[in-house]
Amino acid sequence: MKPSAMLSKWRFDQWTAFAAASLAFLLLAAIFGPLLSHYSAAEISDQSLARPSPLHWMGTDIHGRDLLTRLLCGARISFLVGFFGALVSLMIGSAYGALAGYAGGKVDRLLMQLVDLLYSLPTLIFVIVLIALLEAPLRKAFLAWQLTTLLPYIRIFLLFLGLGLVEWLTMARVVRSRVLVLKEALFVQAARVLGRSPWGILRHHILPHLLGIVAVYLTLTVPAVILSESFLSFLGLGVEPPSASLGTLLADGAQTINPIWTAWWLLVFPSGALAWTLWALNVLGDKLRDRLDPSSR
């Protein structure tokens, strides 16, 4: 291998290792950071819009709440929405794509035409409509069941569901294309000749060969869901206050922008955390795709 090629490969692996370390650091900070903080995420003080200092490392917001603590709690919620939304996408997309690819014929054409139809719809508008339709009935049901402690988490649950329901389309297409190839493989034909049922063939012979490509696109779906959640929260349709996500923190920072004075730390730190998280996830997803997805080579 030429020295220039070795240097390029080393740099790429170095960036991948840095992305993995960054993601691990962000996850640990989001999980354990709020527990170690001296402040509460909802604790209001008289130090409104205080600049970063040794007392408040990232300053405070307009209500005097510590921004670092709220940023860690917001990152935790954004990670939860991203991971659970991606899992919903994984379950629906994998099952749908495997069924379409293995059934073939008219069933395949019908199912994929439905996917094409859903692709033509604005996905975020679908999530907004879903939240608008289901939030009020769920609130009434929780009040009737005396589950008042769960009321602040209704919007988060709807974000899990809504974003997962709109992000599965790409997963379904990828799984279907792979199943179309695998069902013609010799070991699948041998299993069919031996009398294995279609469900048994899918479960024992096809699905295990999809783990690599599914893991790749699951990694790439997480940042897409996080970005969508941040955008919805920025519009005021995401996490309800006093809870916070990276999107709501950016929205709070945007409200302080005026021609006279701007609390820059309310924008710089949340946007930096969001950009860092998305970068780390996308780098790891690209690396996994290069390693596990044969079609990318």
Coordinates of C-alpha atoms in Angstrom, one line a residue:
M1 CA 0.0 0.0 0.0
K2 CA 1.3 3.4 -0.9
P3 CA 2.2 5.8 2.0
S4 CA -0.5 8.3 0.9
A5 CA -3.1 5.5 0.9
M6 CA -2.0 4.3 4.3
L7 CA -2.1 7.9 5.7
S8 CA -5.6 8.4 4.2
K9 CA -6.9 5.1 5.8
W10 CA -5.3 6.0 9.1
R11 CA -7.0 9.4 9.1
F12 CA -10.3 7.9 8.3
D13 CA -10.0 5.4 11.1
Q14 CA -8.9 8.1 13.4
W15 CA -12.0 10.2 12.7
T16 CA -14.2 7.1 13.1
A17 CA -12.6 6.4 16.5
F18 CA -13.1 10.1 17.5
A19 CA -16.7 9.9 16.4
A20 CA -17.3 6.7 18.5
A21 CA -15.6 8.3 21.5
S22 CA -17.7 11.4 21.0
L23 CA -20.9 9.5 20.9
A24 CA -20.0 7.5 24.0
F25 CA -19.2 10.7 25.8
L26 CA -22.4 12.4 24.8
L27 CA -24.5 9.3 25.8
L28 CA -22.8 9.0 29.2
A29 CA -23.1 12.8 29.8
A30 CA -26.9 12.6 28.9
I31 CA -27.5 9.6 31.2
F32 CA -25.4 10.5 34.2
G33 CA -24.8 14.3 33.8
P34 CA -28.1 15.5 35.3
L35 CA -27.6 13.2 38.3
L36 CA -24.2 14.8 39.1
S37 CA -25.3 18.4 38.5
H38 CA -25.7 20.8 41.5
Y39 CA -28.8 22.3 39.8
S40 CA -32.2 21.0 38.8
A41 CA -33.4 21.4 35.2
A42 CA -36.5 23.3 36.3
E43 CA -34.9 25.2 39.2
I44 CA -35.6 29.0 38.7
S45 CA -33.3 31.6 40.1
D46 CA -32.8 35.4 40.0
Q47 CA -29.7 35.1 37.8
S48 CA -31.6 35.6 34.5
L49 CA -29.4 35.4 31.3
A50 CA -26.2 35.1 33.3
R51 CA -23.1 34.7 31.1
P52 CA -21.0 31.5 31.3
S53 CA -19.0 31.5 34.5
P54 CA -17.5 29.1 37.1
L55 CA -20.8 29.1 38.8
H56 CA -22.8 28.3 35.6
W57 CA -20.4 26.8 33.0
M58 CA -22.8 27.5 30.1
G59 CA -24.7 30.4 31.6
T60 CA -28.4 30.6 32.4
D61 CA -31.6 31.1 30.5
I62 CA -34.2 33.9 30.8
H63 CA -35.6 32.2 33.9
G64 CA -32.3 31.7 35.6
R65 CA -32.1 28.0 35.0
D66 CA -28.7 26.4 34.5
L67 CA -28.2 25.8 30.8
L68 CA -25.7 23.0 31.2
T69 CA -28.2 20.9 33.3
R70 CA -31.0 21.7 30.8
L71 CA -28.7 20.8 27.9
L72 CA -27.9 17.4 29.4
C73 CA -31.5 16.7 30.1
G74 CA -32.5 17.8 26.6
A75 CA -29.8 15.6 25.1
R76 CA -31.3 12.7 27.1
I77 CA -34.8 13.2 25.6
S78 CA -33.4 13.8 22.1
F79 CA -31.5 10.5 22.3
L80 CA -34.5 8.7 23.6
V81 CA -36.7 10.0 20.8
G82 CA -34.0 9.2 18.3
F83 CA -33.4 5.6 19.4
F84 CA -37.0 4.6 20.1
G85 CA -38.2 6.2 16.9
A86 CA -35.5 4.4 15.0
L87 CA -36.5 1.1 16.6
V88 CA -40.2 1.6 15.6
S89 CA -38.9 2.3 12.0
L90 CA -36.7 -0.8 12.2
M91 CA -39.6 -3.1 13.2
I92 CA -42.1 -1.8 10.7
G93 CA -39.6 -1.4 7.8
S94 CA -38.0 -4.7 8.2
A95 CA -41.2 -6.7 8.4
Y96 CA -42.8 -4.7 5.6
G97 CA -39.8 -5.0 3.3
A98 CA -39.2 -8.7 4.0
L99 CA -42.9 -9.5 3.3
A100 CA -42.9 -7.5 0.1
G101 CA -39.6 -9.0 -1.2
Y102 CA -40.4 -12.6 -0.4
A103 CA -44.0 -12.6 -1.6
G104 CA -43.1 -11.0 -4.9
G105 CA -45.6 -10.6 -7.8
K106 CA -48.8 -8.6 -7.2
V107 CA -48.3 -8.4 -3.5
D108 CA -44.9 -6.8 -3.9
R109 CA -46.1 -4.3 -6.5
L110 CA -49.1 -3.3 -4.3
L111 CA -47.0 -2.9 -1.1
M112 CA -44.3 -0.9 -2.9
Q113 CA -46.9 1.3 -4.6
L114 CA -48.1 2.2 -1.1
V115 CA -44.5 3.0 -0.1
D116 CA -44.2 5.3 -3.1
L117 CA -47.5 7.0 -2.2
L118 CA -46.3 7.6 1.4
Y119 CA -43.0 8.9 0.0
S120 CA -44.9 11.6 -1.8
L121 CA -46.5 12.9 1.4
P122 CA -44.8 15.6 3.6
T123 CA -43.5 13.4 6.5
L124 CA -43.3 16.2 9.1
I125 CA -46.8 17.3 8.3
F126 CA -48.0 13.8 9.0
V127 CA -46.3 13.9 12.4
I128 CA -47.9 17.3 13.1
V129 CA -51.3 16.0 12.2
L130 CA -50.8 12.8 14.3
I131 CA -49.9 14.9 17.3
A132 CA -52.8 17.2 16.8
L133 CA -55.3 14.3 16.5
L134 CA -54.1 12.1 19.3
E135 CA -52.8 14.4 22.0
A136 CA -56.2 15.6 23.3
P137 CA -57.8 12.1 23.4
L138 CA -54.8 10.7 25.2
R139 CA -54.9 13.5 27.7
K140 CA -58.6 12.8 28.4
A141 CA -57.9 9.1 28.7
F142 CA -55.0 9.6 31.1
L143 CA -57.1 11.9 33.3
A144 CA -59.9 9.4 33.3
W145 CA -57.5 6.7 34.4
Q146 CA -55.9 9.0 37.0
L147 CA -52.5 8.8 35.3
T148 CA -51.7 12.5 35.8
T149 CA -48.0 11.8 36.3
L150 CA -47.7 10.6 32.7
L151 CA -49.3 13.7 31.1
P152 CA -46.0 15.5 30.4
Y153 CA -44.8 12.4 28.5
I154 CA -47.7 12.2 26.1
R155 CA -46.0 14.4 23.5
I156 CA -42.7 12.4 23.8
F157 CA -44.6 9.1 23.2
L158 CA -46.3 10.6 20.1
L159 CA -42.9 11.7 18.8
F160 CA -41.7 8.1 19.2
L161 CA -44.6 6.8 17.3
G162 CA -45.0 9.5 14.7
L163 CA -41.3 9.8 13.7
G164 CA -41.0 6.0 13.6
L165 CA -44.0 5.8 11.3
V166 CA -42.5 8.1 8.8
E167 CA -38.9 6.9 8.9
W168 CA -39.5 3.3 8.0
L169 CA -40.0 3.8 4.2
T170 CA -36.2 3.7 3.4
M171 CA -35.7 0.7 5.6
A172 CA -38.5 -1.2 3.8
R173 CA -37.0 -0.5 0.4
V174 CA -33.5 -1.5 1.5
V175 CA -34.7 -4.8 3.1
R176 CA -37.0 -5.6 0.2
S177 CA -34.1 -5.3 -2.3
R178 CA -31.9 -7.5 -0.2
V179 CA -34.7 -10.1 0.2
L180 CA -35.2 -10.2 -3.6
V181 CA -31.6 -11.3 -3.9
L182 CA -31.5 -13.7 -1.0
K183 CA -34.7 -15.6 -1.9
E184 CA -33.0 -16.8 -5.1
A185 CA -29.9 -18.0 -3.3
L186 CA -29.1 -21.7 -3.4
F187 CA -29.5 -22.3 0.3
V188 CA -33.0 -20.7 0.3
Q189 CA -34.0 -22.9 -2.7
A190 CA -32.7 -25.9 -0.9
A191 CA -34.7 -25.1 2.2
R192 CA -37.8 -24.6 0.0
V193 CA -37.3 -28.0 -1.6
L194 CA -36.9 -29.6 1.8
G195 CA -40.4 -28.3 2.7
R196 CA -39.6 -25.4 5.0
S197 CA -42.5 -23.0 5.4
P198 CA -42.2 -19.4 4.1
W199 CA -42.1 -18.1 7.7
G200 CA -39.4 -20.6 8.6
I201 CA -37.3 -19.6 5.6
L202 CA -37.7 -15.9 6.4
R203 CA -36.9 -16.5 10.1
H204 CA -34.0 -18.9 9.8
H205 CA -32.4 -18.3 6.4
I206 CA -33.1 -14.7 5.3
L207 CA -33.5 -12.5 8.3
P208 CA -30.0 -13.5 9.8
H209 CA -28.4 -12.2 6.5
L210 CA -30.2 -8.9 6.9
L211 CA -28.6 -8.0 10.3
G212 CA -25.7 -6.2 8.8
I213 CA -27.6 -3.9 6.4
V214 CA -30.3 -3.3 9.0
A215 CA -27.7 -2.2 11.6
V216 CA -26.2 0.2 9.1
Y217 CA -29.5 1.9 8.2
L218 CA -30.6 1.9 11.8
T219 CA -27.5 3.9 12.7
L220 CA -28.3 6.3 9.9
T221 CA -32.0 6.6 10.9
V222 CA -31.2 7.7 14.5
P223 CA -29.7 11.1 13.5
A224 CA -32.6 11.7 11.0
V225 CA -35.1 11.1 13.8
I226 CA -33.2 13.4 16.2
L227 CA -33.0 16.1 13.6
S228 CA -36.8 15.9 12.9
E229 CA -37.6 15.9 16.6
S230 CA -35.4 19.0 17.1
F231 CA -37.2 20.8 14.2
L232 CA -40.6 19.9 15.6
S233 CA -39.6 21.1 19.1
F234 CA -38.2 24.3 17.6
L235 CA -41.6 24.9 16.1
G236 CA -43.2 24.3 19.5
L237 CA -44.7 20.9 18.6
G238 CA -42.2 18.7 20.5
V239 CA -41.4 18.3 24.1
E240 CA -43.6 20.3 26.5
P241 CA -42.0 22.7 29.0
P242 CA -40.6 22.6 31.6
S243 CA -39.0 19.5 30.0
A244 CA -36.5 20.3 27.3
S245 CA -34.9 18.8 24.2
L246 CA -32.2 20.2 22.0
G247 CA -34.8 21.7 19.7
T248 CA -36.7 23.5 22.5
L249 CA -33.4 24.9 23.8
L250 CA -32.6 26.3 20.4
A251 CA -36.1 27.8 20.3
D252 CA -35.6 29.4 23.6
G253 CA -32.3 30.8 22.4
A254 CA -33.9 32.2 19.2
Q255 CA -36.4 34.1 21.3
T256 CA -33.6 36.1 22.9
I257 CA -32.3 37.4 19.5
N258 CA -32.8 41.2 19.1
P259 CA -31.0 44.1 17.4
I260 CA -29.7 45.4 20.8
W261 CA -28.4 42.3 22.6
T262 CA -28.3 38.6 22.1
A263 CA -27.6 35.8 24.7
W264 CA -25.2 34.0 22.4
W265 CA -24.6 31.1 24.8
L266 CA -28.3 30.0 24.5
L267 CA -27.7 29.4 20.8
V268 CA -24.1 28.3 20.6
F269 CA -24.1 25.5 23.1
P270 CA -27.4 23.7 22.1
S271 CA -26.6 24.0 18.4
G272 CA -23.0 22.8 19.0
A273 CA -24.3 19.8 21.0
L274 CA -26.8 19.0 18.2
A275 CA -24.3 19.3 15.4
W276 CA -21.7 17.2 17.3
T277 CA -24.2 14.4 18.0
L278 CA -25.4 14.3 14.4
W279 CA -21.9 14.3 13.0
A280 CA -20.8 11.4 15.3
L281 CA -23.9 9.3 14.4
N282 CA -23.5 10.0 10.6
V283 CA -19.7 9.2 10.6
L284 CA -20.4 5.9 12.4
G285 CA -23.3 5.1 10.1
D286 CA -21.1 5.7 7.0
K287 CA -18.4 3.5 8.4
L288 CA -20.7 0.7 9.2
R289 CA -22.2 1.0 5.7
D290 CA -18.7 0.7 4.2
R291 CA -17.9 -2.4 6.3
L292 CA -21.2 -4.3 6.2
D293 CA -23.2 -3.2 3.2
P294 CA -21.8 -5.0 0.1
S295 CA -23.7 -2.7 -2.3
S296 CA -21.7 0.3 -1.2
R297 CA -18.4 -1.3 -2.3

